[in-house]
Amino acid sequence: MIQIRQFGWADYDGVTEVWRSAGRDVLPRAELAAKLTRDPQLFLVAERDDIVAGVVLGTFDGRRGWILRLAVDPAHRRGGIASRLVAELETRFAALGCPRVNLLVMPDNVEALRFWQRLGYLPLPDVLCSKPIGTT
Ligand SMILES: CC(C)(COP(=O)(O)OP(=O)(O)OC[C@H]1O[C@@H](n2cnc3c(N)ncnc32)[C@H](O)[C@@H]1OP(=O)(O)O)[C@@H](O)C(=O)NCCC(=O)NCCS
């Protein structure tokens, strides 16, 4: 049975394993702790038989929601876990009054693009620009 619920620190090792198994960077504890001071209800795990099988991290800036770091353990894919994580996150965004949700996908991540389009997330032509602030 799969349970979708809010992350707790006891899940951290399981979450890092899922991120690693999916080839995603691991969010360090300090960065995660800072995020959790803002909207902890938007960091979700999927638990199957007491094991963390999937994870998604949402953020809300007061205007837009963002979905980050979605990953499902390869052994648990194509069973609807990511869809359920995103559905629960969307419910939580809606409860915050969030009208639109964005996310970034690497252009060569064809499988993820298929997944997102199946859920109604359509590509836009915008280019991501980024700059580190406060570093020397
Ligand atoms: C993308 C990912 C999160 C999908 O997780 P999942 O739990 O397997 O997804 P779901 O079972 O909910 O899939 C729902 C639908 O999305 C589509 N989909 C999912 N994975 C797909 C794939 N590899 N190829 C094509 N379509 C896919 C299918 O339409 C699927 O429905 P179906 O299984 O009935 O055909 C998972 O493959 C993953 O962790 N990938 C590596 C990390 C990553 O790329 N994350 C996203 C970064 S933006």
Coordinates of C-alpha atoms and ligand atoms in Angstrom, one line a residue:
M1 CA 0.0 0.0 0.0
I2 CA 1.2 3.5 -0.8
Q3 CA 0.8 6.4 1.6
I4 CA 1.5 10.0 0.5
R5 CA 2.4 12.2 3.5
Q6 CA 4.5 15.1 4.6
F7 CA 8.2 14.6 5.0
G8 CA 9.6 14.1 8.5
W9 CA 13.3 14.1 9.4
A10 CA 13.2 10.3 10.0
D11 CA 12.7 10.1 6.2
Y12 CA 15.8 11.9 5.3
D13 CA 18.0 8.8 4.5
G14 CA 15.3 7.2 2.5
V15 CA 14.7 10.4 0.6
T16 CA 18.4 10.8 -0.2
E17 CA 18.5 7.2 -1.5
V18 CA 15.6 7.9 -3.8
W19 CA 17.2 11.0 -5.2
R20 CA 20.5 9.2 -5.7
S21 CA 18.8 6.2 -7.3
A22 CA 17.1 8.6 -9.7
G23 CA 20.3 10.4 -10.5
R24 CA 19.2 13.6 -8.8
D25 CA 21.3 15.9 -6.6
V26 CA 20.7 15.4 -2.8
L27 CA 19.5 18.5 -1.0
P28 CA 21.8 19.0 2.1
R29 CA 20.2 18.9 5.5
A30 CA 20.8 22.7 6.1
E31 CA 19.2 23.7 2.8
L32 CA 16.2 21.4 3.6
A33 CA 15.9 22.8 7.1
A34 CA 15.7 26.4 5.7
K35 CA 13.0 25.3 3.2
L36 CA 11.0 23.6 6.0
T37 CA 10.7 26.9 7.9
R38 CA 8.5 28.2 5.1
D39 CA 6.1 25.6 3.8
P40 CA 6.8 22.2 5.3
Q41 CA 3.5 20.8 4.1
L42 CA 4.7 21.0 0.5
F43 CA 7.6 18.5 0.9
L44 CA 6.0 15.1 0.4
V45 CA 7.1 11.4 0.4
A46 CA 5.5 8.3 -0.9
E47 CA 5.9 5.4 1.5
R48 CA 5.4 1.8 0.4
D49 CA 5.7 -0.9 3.0
D50 CA 7.7 1.4 5.3
I51 CA 10.1 2.4 2.6
V52 CA 10.4 5.8 1.0
A53 CA 9.7 5.1 -2.7
G54 CA 9.1 8.6 -4.0
V55 CA 9.6 12.2 -3.1
V56 CA 8.6 15.7 -4.3
L57 CA 9.4 19.1 -3.1
G58 CA 7.0 22.0 -3.6
T59 CA 7.5 25.7 -2.9
F60 CA 5.1 28.6 -3.0
D61 CA 6.3 32.2 -3.3
G62 CA 2.9 33.7 -2.7
R63 CA 2.2 34.0 -6.5
R64 CA 3.4 30.8 -8.1
G65 CA 4.0 27.2 -7.0
W66 CA 7.1 25.4 -8.1
I67 CA 7.6 21.6 -8.2
L68 CA 11.2 20.4 -7.6
R69 CA 13.1 17.2 -7.1
L70 CA 10.4 14.8 -8.1
A71 CA 11.8 11.3 -8.1
V72 CA 10.6 7.7 -7.7
D73 CA 12.9 4.8 -7.0
P74 CA 13.4 2.8 -10.2
A75 CA 12.1 -0.3 -8.6
H76 CA 8.7 1.4 -8.0
R77 CA 8.1 3.2 -11.2
R78 CA 5.1 3.1 -13.5
G79 CA 2.8 2.3 -10.6
G80 CA 1.3 5.8 -10.3
I81 CA 3.5 7.0 -7.4
A82 CA 4.7 10.2 -9.0
S83 CA 1.2 10.9 -10.2
R84 CA -0.2 10.6 -6.7
L85 CA 2.6 12.7 -5.2
V86 CA 1.9 15.5 -7.7
A87 CA -1.9 15.2 -7.2
E88 CA -1.5 15.6 -3.4
L89 CA 0.9 18.6 -4.0
E90 CA -1.6 20.2 -6.3
T91 CA -4.3 19.9 -3.6
R92 CA -2.0 21.5 -1.1
F93 CA -1.1 24.3 -3.6
A94 CA -4.8 25.0 -4.1
A95 CA -5.4 25.1 -0.4
L96 CA -2.8 27.9 -0.3
G97 CA -4.6 29.9 -3.0
C98 CA -1.9 29.1 -5.6
P99 CA -3.3 29.6 -9.1
R100 CA -0.4 28.2 -11.3
V101 CA 2.4 25.8 -10.8
N102 CA 5.7 25.8 -12.7
L103 CA 8.6 23.3 -13.0
L104 CA 11.8 22.8 -15.0
V105 CA 12.7 19.7 -16.9
M106 CA 16.0 19.1 -18.8
P107 CA 15.2 19.1 -22.5
D108 CA 16.7 15.7 -23.0
N109 CA 14.7 14.1 -20.2
V110 CA 12.2 12.7 -22.6
E111 CA 10.6 10.3 -20.1
A112 CA 9.9 13.1 -17.6
L113 CA 8.5 15.4 -20.3
R114 CA 6.1 12.6 -21.2
F115 CA 5.1 12.2 -17.6
W116 CA 4.5 15.9 -17.1
Q117 CA 2.6 16.3 -20.3
R118 CA 0.4 13.4 -19.3
L119 CA -0.4 15.4 -16.2
G120 CA -1.2 18.6 -18.1
Y121 CA 2.1 20.4 -17.6
L122 CA 2.9 21.9 -21.0
P123 CA 6.3 23.3 -22.2
L124 CA 6.8 27.1 -22.5
P125 CA 9.5 28.8 -24.5
D126 CA 11.1 30.7 -21.6
V127 CA 14.8 30.3 -20.9
L128 CA 16.0 29.8 -17.4
C129 CA 18.5 32.5 -16.2
S130 CA 20.3 32.2 -12.9
K131 CA 22.8 34.1 -10.8
P132 CA 24.3 33.3 -7.4
I133 CA 23.7 36.1 -4.8
G134 CA 26.0 36.9 -1.9
T135 CA 28.9 34.8 -2.9
T136 CA 32.4 36.1 -3.7
Ligands
LIG1 C1 9.5 10.8 -14.0 C2 9.2 9.9 -12.8 C3 9.1 10.8 -11.6 C4 7.8 9.2 -13.1 O1 7.5 8.4 -11.9 P1 6.4 7.2 -11.9 O2 6.0 6.9 -10.5 O3 7.0 6.1 -12.7 O4 5.2 7.9 -12.8 P2 3.7 7.4 -12.9 O5 3.6 5.9 -12.7 O6 2.9 8.2 -12.0 O7 3.4 7.7 -14.4 C5 2.2 8.3 -14.9 C6 2.2 8.4 -16.4 O8 3.3 9.2 -16.9 C7 3.8 8.7 -18.1 N1 5.2 8.2 -17.8 C8 5.8 7.9 -16.7 N2 7.1 7.5 -16.8 C9 7.2 7.4 -18.2 C10 8.3 6.9 -19.0 N3 9.5 6.5 -18.5 N4 8.2 7.0 -20.3 C11 7.0 7.4 -20.9 N5 5.9 7.8 -20.2 C12 6.1 7.8 -18.8 C13 2.9 7.5 -18.5 O9 1.9 8.0 -19.2 C14 2.4 7.0 -17.1 O10 1.2 6.3 -17.1 P3 1.2 4.7 -17.5 O11 2.2 4.1 -16.6 O12 -0.2 4.3 -17.2 O13 1.6 4.7 -19.0 C15 10.3 8.8 -12.7 O14 10.5 8.1 -13.9 C16 11.6 9.3 -12.2 O15 11.9 9.4 -11.0 N6 12.5 9.7 -13.1 C17 13.9 10.2 -12.8 C18 13.8 11.5 -12.1 C19 13.2 12.6 -13.0 O16 13.4 12.7 -14.2 N7 12.3 13.4 -12.3 C20 11.6 14.5 -13.0 C21 12.5 15.6 -13.2 S1 11.6 17.0 -13.8

